[in-house]
XYZ file of C-alpha atoms in Angstrom:
427
model
C -36.592 -10.626 6.469
C -34.383 -11.079 3.687
C -32.008 -8.315 3.516
C -32.021 -6.050 -0.036
C -29.168 -5.950 -0.404
C -28.951 -8.892 -3.640
C -31.689 -7.382 -4.397
C -29.578 -3.643 -5.208
C -26.944 -5.116 -6.524
C -28.959 -7.063 -9.257
C -30.768 -3.395 -9.562
C -27.547 -1.955 -10.156
C -26.362 -4.241 -12.777
C -29.526 -3.990 -14.433
C -29.375 -0.293 -15.287
C -25.684 -0.329 -16.549
C -25.463 0.784 -20.063
C -23.672 -2.435 -22.218
C -21.442 -0.732 -23.906
C -17.632 -0.971 -24.994
C -15.229 -4.041 -26.437
C -13.571 -6.548 -24.910
C -9.995 -6.448 -25.027
C -8.363 -8.277 -28.420
C -4.631 -7.879 -28.388
C -4.880 -10.908 -25.998
C -6.519 -13.601 -28.157
C -7.652 -16.035 -25.562
C -8.960 -12.925 -23.912
C -11.163 -11.849 -27.413
C -13.126 -15.089 -27.271
C -14.943 -13.488 -23.363
C -18.512 -13.697 -23.304
C -18.850 -9.651 -23.460
C -22.192 -10.497 -21.967
C -21.189 -11.667 -18.420
C -21.885 -9.415 -15.521
C -21.009 -9.933 -12.173
C -20.966 -8.052 -8.648
C -19.825 -9.061 -5.203
C -19.386 -7.256 -1.488
C -17.812 -8.316 1.142
C -18.514 -7.155 4.465
C -15.867 -6.864 7.357
C -16.636 -10.057 8.864
C -16.511 -12.134 6.071
C -20.486 -11.957 5.102
C -20.865 -12.085 0.858
C -23.991 -10.361 -1.093
C -23.672 -11.388 -4.822
C -25.485 -10.655 -8.029
C -25.328 -11.913 -11.784
C -23.016 -14.187 -13.039
C -21.347 -15.175 -9.603
C -19.828 -18.412 -10.240
C -17.831 -17.429 -13.682
C -14.211 -17.750 -13.755
C -11.847 -15.317 -15.076
C -8.258 -14.142 -15.395
C -7.110 -11.923 -12.406
C -5.068 -9.851 -14.827
C -3.548 -6.033 -13.523
C -5.738 -6.906 -10.090
C -2.894 -8.642 -9.122
C -0.032 -5.469 -8.908
C -1.578 -4.521 -5.729
C -0.993 -7.387 -4.030
C 1.692 -8.203 -5.385
C 3.052 -5.558 -4.535
C 2.004 -5.887 -0.898
C 3.909 -9.234 -1.040
C 7.004 -7.437 -1.961
C 6.460 -4.697 0.403
C 5.934 -6.897 3.362
C 8.737 -9.288 2.470
C 11.158 -7.178 1.477
C 10.106 -4.185 3.658
C 9.460 -0.031 2.323
C 13.423 0.588 1.572
C 14.542 -1.874 -0.600
C 10.874 -2.062 -2.274
C 10.834 2.191 -2.637
C 14.540 2.140 -3.370
C 13.537 0.177 -7.179
C 9.625 1.288 -7.540
C 8.209 4.898 -7.239
C 4.611 5.640 -6.302
C 3.992 8.427 -8.505
C 0.741 8.884 -10.900
C 2.428 8.120 -14.314
C 0.379 10.182 -16.524
C 1.038 7.590 -19.704
C -0.538 4.345 -20.658
C -0.486 1.150 -18.776
C 2.221 -0.320 -20.956
C 4.074 2.548 -21.523
C 8.147 2.022 -21.514
C 8.822 5.357 -19.323
C 11.077 5.446 -16.255
C 11.771 8.021 -13.691
C 13.970 10.506 -15.498
C 15.911 11.336 -11.902
C 15.912 7.900 -10.379
C 15.210 5.733 -12.990
C 12.835 3.456 -11.386
C 9.388 2.219 -12.716
C 7.134 5.105 -11.934
C 4.620 3.088 -9.809
C 3.768 -0.492 -9.379
C 0.506 -0.046 -11.000
C 1.298 0.224 -14.423
C 3.048 -2.913 -16.466
C 6.671 -1.705 -16.266
C 6.188 -1.324 -12.583
C 4.436 -4.551 -12.200
C 7.385 -6.509 -13.415
C 9.678 -5.108 -11.254
C 7.472 -5.845 -8.319
C 7.300 -9.550 -9.355
C 11.333 -9.445 -9.583
C 10.945 -8.848 -5.923
C 9.165 -11.098 -4.197
C 11.864 -13.968 -3.375
C 14.628 -12.644 -5.854
C 16.952 -15.481 -5.501
C 14.469 -18.532 -5.905
C 13.876 -19.608 -9.416
C 11.365 -18.523 -11.408
C 8.995 -21.188 -10.755
C 9.515 -21.111 -6.965
C 8.882 -17.391 -6.905
C 5.243 -17.643 -9.014
C 4.132 -20.445 -6.607
C 5.299 -17.811 -3.491
C 3.064 -15.258 -5.562
C 0.378 -17.620 -6.054
C 0.375 -18.675 -2.574
C -0.055 -15.006 -1.379
C -2.694 -13.950 -3.801
C -4.611 -17.705 -2.424
C -3.953 -16.117 1.422
C -5.455 -12.506 0.097
C -9.166 -14.616 -1.265
C -9.222 -16.815 1.480
C -9.040 -19.950 -0.634
C -6.681 -22.113 -3.215
C -6.518 -20.023 -6.395
C -5.347 -21.845 -9.806
C -3.762 -20.870 -13.456
C -6.093 -20.096 -16.653
C -2.496 -22.174 -19.096
C -4.659 -21.248 -21.905
C -4.453 -17.658 -21.129
C -1.003 -17.633 -19.783
C -0.399 -19.808 -23.182
C -2.081 -16.832 -25.655
C -0.504 -13.860 -23.601
C 2.946 -15.200 -23.678
C 2.875 -15.609 -27.585
C 2.252 -11.861 -27.593
C 4.449 -10.664 -24.351
C 6.198 -8.492 -26.731
C 5.869 -5.422 -25.568
C 6.246 -6.602 -21.315
C 9.416 -8.159 -22.889
C 10.974 -5.079 -23.789
C 9.713 -3.560 -20.298
C 11.474 -5.867 -18.668
C 14.733 -6.065 -20.419
C 14.323 -1.854 -19.985
C 13.968 -1.976 -16.289
C 17.373 -4.941 -15.977
C 19.153 -2.381 -18.481
C 19.006 0.227 -15.519
C 19.636 -2.696 -12.861
C 16.157 -2.319 -11.776
C 16.788 -6.381 -10.678
C 19.259 -8.955 -11.549
C 17.392 -12.336 -12.742
C 16.662 -13.665 -16.741
C 14.147 -10.752 -17.522
C 12.697 -13.693 -19.720
C 12.037 -15.405 -16.342
C 10.268 -12.592 -14.610
C 7.889 -11.796 -17.760
C 6.862 -15.781 -17.824
C 6.201 -14.984 -14.051
C 4.304 -12.440 -14.528
C 2.055 -13.579 -17.235
C 1.406 -16.416 -14.945
C 0.132 -14.198 -12.465
C -1.799 -12.161 -14.282
C -3.550 -15.665 -15.904
C -4.752 -16.326 -11.850
C -8.507 -17.561 -11.873
C -10.328 -15.921 -9.426
C -14.370 -15.207 -9.337
C -16.246 -11.736 -8.582
C -16.641 -13.126 -4.899
C -12.704 -13.716 -4.610
C -11.694 -10.503 -5.659
C -14.431 -9.100 -3.338
C -12.272 -10.798 -0.427
C -9.182 -9.876 -1.409
C -10.502 -6.267 -1.452
C -11.517 -6.635 2.000
C -8.562 -8.024 3.096
C -6.724 -4.646 2.131
C -9.524 -2.802 3.140
C -9.309 -5.291 6.902
C -5.860 -3.684 7.723
C -4.505 -7.078 5.926
C -6.378 -9.150 8.204
C -8.260 -11.933 5.224
C -12.103 -11.546 6.742
C -13.021 -15.197 5.983
C -10.134 -16.883 7.398
C -9.134 -14.270 10.134
C -5.317 -14.897 9.153
C -3.075 -11.799 8.888
C -1.933 -11.758 5.180
C 0.254 -8.114 5.514
C 0.618 -5.343 8.081
C -1.296 -3.357 8.515
C 1.239 -0.828 7.607
C 1.605 -2.436 3.844
C -2.352 -2.435 3.182
C -2.541 1.457 3.896
C 0.390 1.818 1.637
C -0.977 -0.248 -1.086
C -4.537 1.269 -0.662
C -2.592 4.914 -1.308
C -1.143 3.859 -4.209
C -4.541 2.491 -5.584
C -5.784 5.353 -4.488
C -3.476 7.793 -7.469
C -2.719 5.034 -9.797
C -4.911 2.120 -9.387
C -7.275 3.107 -12.812
C -4.765 4.366 -15.092
C -5.270 7.593 -17.327
C -8.729 7.852 -15.402
C -7.350 7.390 -11.833
C -8.436 11.245 -11.530
C -11.462 10.931 -12.525
C -11.826 7.933 -10.801
C -11.050 9.540 -7.360
C -13.581 12.294 -7.904
C -16.542 10.498 -9.066
C -16.087 7.199 -6.826
C -13.649 7.887 -4.414
C -13.104 4.341 -3.517
C -8.864 2.878 -3.574
C -9.260 0.404 -6.753
C -7.894 -1.849 -9.732
C -9.171 -2.542 -12.849
C -8.280 -5.684 -14.880
C -8.077 -6.129 -18.789
C -10.469 -9.416 -18.113
C -13.220 -6.930 -17.246
C -12.611 -7.200 -13.209
C -12.192 -3.805 -10.643
C -11.941 -4.159 -7.274
C -12.555 -1.443 -4.969
C -11.139 -1.511 -0.939
C -13.186 1.542 1.409
C -10.869 0.946 4.481
C -12.790 -0.554 7.110
C -16.182 -1.365 5.371
C -16.428 -2.789 2.120
C -14.431 -4.853 -0.613
C -16.431 -4.530 -3.365
C -15.263 -6.247 -7.045
C -17.087 -6.295 -10.278
C -16.629 -8.158 -13.202
C -18.051 -6.998 -16.660
C -15.508 -7.789 -20.183
C -16.369 -4.592 -22.359
C -13.883 -2.050 -21.581
C -13.488 1.817 -21.955
C -10.782 3.342 -24.170
C -8.234 3.395 -21.314
C -8.936 -0.509 -20.333
C -11.745 -0.011 -17.282
C -14.643 -2.156 -17.629
C -17.486 0.147 -18.840
C -20.651 -1.720 -16.384
C -17.310 -2.170 -13.571
C -17.077 1.905 -13.822
C -21.111 2.131 -13.900
C -21.960 0.357 -11.133
C -19.417 1.942 -8.848
C -20.561 4.760 -9.523
C -23.540 4.010 -8.026
C -22.466 2.263 -5.187
C -20.510 4.833 -4.072
C -23.181 7.095 -4.734
C -26.157 5.234 -2.805
C -24.302 4.193 0.083
C -22.178 7.157 0.489
C -18.902 5.164 -0.039
C -16.619 7.796 -1.296
C -13.663 8.227 0.844
C -13.082 11.942 1.022
C -17.021 12.002 2.385
C -17.445 14.112 5.259
C -17.608 11.406 8.647
C -20.099 12.569 11.729
C -19.202 15.681 13.603
C -17.146 14.320 16.503
C -19.094 16.046 18.902
C -21.128 13.014 19.025
C -18.459 11.086 20.928
C -19.945 12.385 24.160
C -22.852 10.284 24.941
C -23.730 12.129 28.061
C -21.810 13.967 31.051
C -23.038 14.720 34.176
C -22.647 14.376 38.005
C -24.144 11.550 40.002
C -24.274 10.357 43.482
C -23.471 6.921 45.304
C -23.358 6.273 49.191
C -19.402 7.416 48.815
C -20.689 10.807 47.537
C -20.803 12.462 44.329
C -18.802 11.522 41.264
C -18.595 13.369 37.667
C -18.941 10.571 35.051
C -18.294 10.988 30.787
C -19.805 8.559 28.558
C -18.443 8.216 25.557
C -19.688 6.179 22.556
C -18.779 5.539 18.823
C -14.778 5.315 17.130
C -12.509 7.104 18.952
C -10.596 9.579 16.243
C -8.155 12.893 16.639
C -10.640 15.046 16.771
C -13.056 12.833 18.635
C -10.458 13.059 20.975
C -9.708 15.934 21.118
C -13.291 16.745 22.362
C -13.164 14.878 25.284
C -10.153 16.676 26.441
C -11.965 19.862 26.336
C -15.228 17.877 28.059
C -12.135 16.524 30.473
C -11.123 20.029 30.621
C -14.387 21.380 32.252
C -14.381 19.134 35.166
C -13.534 21.219 38.196
C -10.526 21.157 40.131
C -12.738 19.458 42.961
C -10.456 16.232 43.606
C -14.357 14.412 43.210
C -13.822 10.742 41.807
C -13.967 10.696 37.830
C -15.484 8.097 35.833
C -14.823 7.409 31.663
C -17.272 4.835 30.345
C -15.724 3.523 27.184
C -18.762 0.516 27.256
C -20.010 1.903 23.984
C -16.953 2.815 22.027
C -16.498 0.845 19.105
C -12.508 1.413 18.545
C -9.927 3.739 19.934
C -6.688 4.889 17.862
C -3.326 4.965 19.007
C -3.028 8.869 18.847
C -6.956 8.736 20.833
C -5.199 6.653 23.624
C -2.507 8.696 24.199
C -4.611 11.542 24.342
C -6.793 10.084 26.559
C -4.211 8.076 29.181
C -2.392 11.965 28.833
C -5.418 13.685 30.106
C -6.522 10.796 32.824
C -2.949 11.255 34.162
C -3.500 14.991 34.630
C -6.446 14.306 36.436
C -5.371 12.403 38.788
C -2.438 14.811 39.084
C -5.013 16.935 40.166
C -6.319 14.826 42.875
C -9.059 13.341 41.555
C -9.452 9.315 41.776
C -9.857 7.869 38.081
C -12.125 5.226 37.237
C -11.887 3.604 33.555
C -15.050 1.479 32.187
C -13.472 -0.487 29.761
C -15.441 -3.899 29.023
C -14.206 -4.287 25.121
C -10.571 -3.727 25.896
C -10.531 -0.669 23.539
C -7.666 0.509 25.217
C -4.882 -2.432 25.601
C -2.291 -0.353 27.186
C -3.211 1.987 30.300
C -0.316 3.095 31.057
C -0.279 7.182 32.580
C 3.423 7.485 31.274
C 4.459 7.340 34.662
C 4.097 3.318 35.836
C 0.730 3.686 37.049
C -2.975 2.861 35.333
C -6.195 4.480 36.197
C -8.770 1.895 38.388
C -10.833 -0.620 36.583
C -14.806 -0.856 36.803
C -14.620 -3.464 39.426
C -13.130 -1.339 41.668
C -16.014 1.149 41.036
C -19.102 -1.651 42.727
C -17.076 -1.428 45.797
C -18.111 2.408 45.860
C -21.793 1.801 44.835
C -21.881 3.476 41.554
C -23.541 1.842 38.812
C -22.543 3.388 34.613
C -23.862 2.006 31.241
C -26.060 -1.407 31.434
C -23.488 -4.216 30.791
C -20.290 -2.050 32.229
């Protein structure tokens, strides 16, 4: 049996309305074929589904902004970057010549003035060419393959870069960077001229959604907290003046580009991309927006869609008898987050102070975040203080640090075998 996902992608593309206009203010982009259309999904294990003109390459344009922002954060640290570039939605057009009136910073890295300042933060002491090579190598790491530049688009954009040049001089005038503004604009324009296809963009989006680890190469490109910061800014600023409509209707951290690409990164689930050159008045791909609206509605991708109820975390809670006596057994399942860990704490509260052995089975737990780990360990520590012997069944190593806070650890599953207690199959 073949998976229906490619057929679904084809159906979504075929049912988008073909309106909007290609970008005309960049001569080379004005020559783009307006009928090109493609989409791709990249899963957390690197599996890619794609449909349409998937081999067509186009320039990344403003979709480069979140990735270069990630490189700057990774290299320079949060304090340095936030000192130069804010994170507030601007409420103005993408090429607005505006700075925060209080801080004199660009308001966010997703508009041109902020993206130019971001480019300057990467390898600030390097030459123009060395800085661009660091950017190109970084974007290639996000994509999982070497990316090239469309020199024709670069030359065309540089021939009309008067607005961006004025923005660079404005940032330079308030000490937003110290380099030659002309060098920064040339590097930024070359950054926007990097060539990708729709599958590259899906992989790049999934790398952000995968906490900074490329799903194809398994290389950590940026730290988890960097990926989280970038996704946060994409959520509020990635779709320009349409960010509010996008968040309510689609609900996926996203970024668009004037060549017709849109990426969406749903944390822990999928990286998505659509390419169609026809743009709406805000500068977003018309058919790309429509496709993402379908993805969100059909597949439940909205970031704020309610997760399953936390009570589902407890699969079984009962007593069992072995040759060594009676045991309290609690079997958990699924991901452990704060709300589900709180449900487990309430279950542990119900265990009577009878000093009987307790077995906590995590064989079916898929992941445990840090706050849940600490809650769980504290709950077990208190049970031990009450006189219970506590055993932890954790074949997936969901809890790498089992310190109970006093230098002790709960006993492991192997010790249960000597007591004649069999738990979940496979544990």
